[in-house]
Amino acid sequence: VWDSTHGHNLLKTPASEPTVAAGSIVIDGDLSEWDSGSIFYETADIDQGSPTSSGYEDVYLANDAANLYIGLETKGSGGGTISNPWTHSIYLDTDMNAGTGYNFGWGSTYGYDHRIQYGAGGTLFYVSEFTGATQSDNSWNPLGSIMYAYNNDIAELSVPLSALGLSGGDSTRVELN
């Protein structure tokens, strides 16, 4: 998420994602079962783009032994639906190595190994791995669809940790764009 005050995208690297009990997060387009400790970005952390409904209120992140869960509360009506016209990208530095993965210039100290995308008028909801020959080569191999649900301004995603080459105790850097 672009931070125009500081001239970079907002990025966080938690010590580890909050771990949840298997089955405690239901992918249903409702964030009521998410613990407040799972909030990764809050509204105050996020510089809002244009149009407003393409931005985020809160971003939740958690995992269990099998899945990475992402809860997105977007600004404005329809921002969380799969049919929204904007392509939302979530970049993951899963090996925590800045020398590998995609580097799109403004995140010059990170290399993103996986990308989750949704939106684009209902045409995207999947995870891909970086396959570029160099870090500036924007080349991705789709790994498959992910589980998702949406309800107006809420989107919930579930990504198998195995698709990301992770296990339940691994850390990852996350960036939203």
Coordinates of C-alpha atoms in Angstrom, one line a residue, residues 24-171:
S24 CA -11.4 -21.4 13.8
I25 CA -11.4 -19.1 10.7
V26 CA -14.3 -19.8 8.4
I27 CA -13.9 -18.5 4.8
D28 CA -17.4 -17.0 4.5
G29 CA -16.9 -13.2 3.9
D30 CA -17.5 -12.4 7.6
L31 CA -14.6 -11.2 9.8
S32 CA -16.5 -11.7 13.1
E33 CA -14.4 -14.8 14.1
W34 CA -11.1 -13.0 13.6
D35 CA -9.2 -12.1 16.8
S36 CA -8.3 -8.4 17.0
G37 CA -4.7 -9.6 17.5
S38 CA -4.8 -10.8 13.9
I39 CA -4.9 -7.3 12.5
F40 CA -1.8 -6.8 10.4
Y41 CA -2.5 -3.4 9.0
E42 CA -5.0 -0.9 10.5
T43 CA -6.7 2.0 8.7
A44 CA -4.2 4.5 10.2
D45 CA -1.3 2.4 8.7
I46 CA -2.7 2.5 5.1
D47 CA -2.4 5.4 2.7
Q48 CA -5.6 5.4 0.7
G49 CA -5.5 5.4 -3.1
S50 CA -8.1 6.4 -5.6
P51 CA -10.8 5.5 -6.1
T52 CA -11.5 5.2 -2.3
S53 CA -13.3 1.8 -2.7
S54 CA -10.0 0.2 -4.0
G55 CA -8.3 0.8 -0.6
Y56 CA -8.4 -1.1 2.7
E57 CA -9.7 -0.4 6.2
D58 CA -8.1 -3.3 8.0
V59 CA -6.0 -6.3 6.9
Y60 CA -6.0 -9.5 9.0
L61 CA -3.4 -12.3 8.8
A62 CA -3.3 -15.6 10.6
N63 CA -2.3 -19.2 10.0
D64 CA -2.8 -22.7 11.2
A65 CA -0.7 -25.7 10.4
A66 CA -2.1 -26.0 6.9
N67 CA -3.2 -22.5 5.6
L68 CA -2.4 -18.8 5.5
Y69 CA -5.6 -16.8 6.1
I70 CA -6.0 -13.2 4.9
G71 CA -9.0 -11.1 5.8
L72 CA -9.5 -7.8 3.9
E73 CA -11.9 -5.1 4.9
T74 CA -12.0 -2.7 2.0
K75 CA -13.2 0.9 1.7
G76 CA -16.5 1.5 0.0
S77 CA -19.2 -0.7 -1.2
G78 CA -18.2 -3.6 -3.4
G79 CA -14.5 -3.3 -2.8
G80 CA -14.2 -6.8 -1.4
T81 CA -16.2 -8.5 -4.2
I82 CA -14.5 -10.7 -6.8
S83 CA -16.3 -8.6 -9.4
N84 CA -14.6 -5.3 -8.4
P85 CA -12.7 -3.8 -11.3
W86 CA -9.3 -3.4 -9.6
T87 CA -6.6 -6.0 -9.5
H88 CA -5.5 -6.4 -5.9
S89 CA -2.0 -8.0 -5.3
I90 CA -0.6 -9.4 -2.1
Y91 CA 3.1 -10.1 -2.4
L92 CA 4.8 -12.6 -0.1
D93 CA 8.6 -12.9 0.6
T94 CA 8.3 -16.5 1.8
D95 CA 12.0 -17.3 1.9
M96 CA 12.9 -14.0 3.7
N97 CA 15.8 -13.5 1.3
A98 CA 16.0 -10.1 -0.4
G99 CA 18.3 -11.6 -3.1
T100 CA 15.6 -13.9 -4.5
G101 CA 12.1 -13.2 -5.9
Y102 CA 10.5 -10.3 -7.6
N103 CA 11.8 -6.8 -6.8
F104 CA 9.6 -4.1 -8.3
G105 CA 11.9 -1.2 -7.5
W106 CA 10.2 0.6 -4.6
G107 CA 10.6 -2.4 -2.3
S108 CA 14.3 -2.7 -3.2
T109 CA 15.2 -4.5 0.0
Y110 CA 12.8 -7.4 -0.5
G111 CA 12.3 -10.2 -3.0
Y112 CA 8.8 -11.5 -3.4
D113 CA 8.5 -15.2 -4.1
H114 CA 4.7 -15.5 -4.3
R115 CA 1.8 -13.3 -5.3
I116 CA -1.9 -13.6 -4.5
Q117 CA -4.2 -11.7 -6.8
Y118 CA -7.9 -11.1 -6.8
G119 CA -10.4 -8.8 -8.5
A120 CA -10.1 -7.6 -12.1
G121 CA -13.8 -8.0 -12.7
G122 CA -14.0 -11.5 -11.5
T123 CA -11.1 -12.9 -13.5
L124 CA -8.5 -13.3 -10.7
F125 CA -8.4 -15.2 -7.4
Y126 CA -5.2 -17.3 -7.4
V127 CA -1.6 -17.7 -6.1
S128 CA 1.5 -17.6 -8.3
E129 CA 5.2 -18.2 -7.8
F130 CA 7.9 -15.9 -9.1
T131 CA 9.7 -17.4 -12.2
G132 CA 11.7 -14.4 -13.5
A133 CA 15.2 -14.8 -14.7
T134 CA 16.1 -11.6 -12.8
Q135 CA 14.5 -9.9 -9.9
S136 CA 13.1 -7.2 -12.2
D137 CA 11.5 -9.7 -14.6
N138 CA 7.8 -9.6 -13.8
S139 CA 7.2 -13.3 -14.6
W140 CA 4.9 -15.5 -12.5
N141 CA 3.7 -19.1 -12.7
P142 CA 0.1 -19.7 -11.6
L143 CA 0.0 -22.4 -8.9
G144 CA -3.8 -22.5 -8.7
S145 CA -7.0 -21.0 -7.4
I146 CA -7.3 -20.3 -3.7
M147 CA -10.3 -20.6 -1.4
Y148 CA -12.1 -17.3 -1.0
A149 CA -15.4 -15.7 0.1
Y150 CA -16.6 -12.1 -0.2
N151 CA -19.4 -10.0 1.1
N152 CA -19.6 -6.4 -0.2
D153 CA -16.6 -4.8 1.5
I154 CA -15.1 -8.0 3.0
A155 CA -12.9 -10.6 1.3
E156 CA -11.4 -13.6 3.0
L157 CA -8.7 -15.8 1.5
S158 CA -7.2 -19.2 2.4
V159 CA -3.9 -20.2 0.8
P160 CA -2.4 -23.6 1.5
L161 CA 1.0 -23.2 3.2
S162 CA 2.3 -26.0 1.0
A163 CA 1.7 -23.9 -2.1
L164 CA 3.9 -21.2 -0.6
G165 CA 6.6 -23.6 0.5
L166 CA 5.8 -22.8 4.2
S167 CA 4.9 -24.5 7.4
G168 CA 2.9 -23.3 10.3
G169 CA 5.8 -21.7 12.2
D170 CA 7.4 -19.8 9.3
S171 CA 7.5 -16.0 9.0

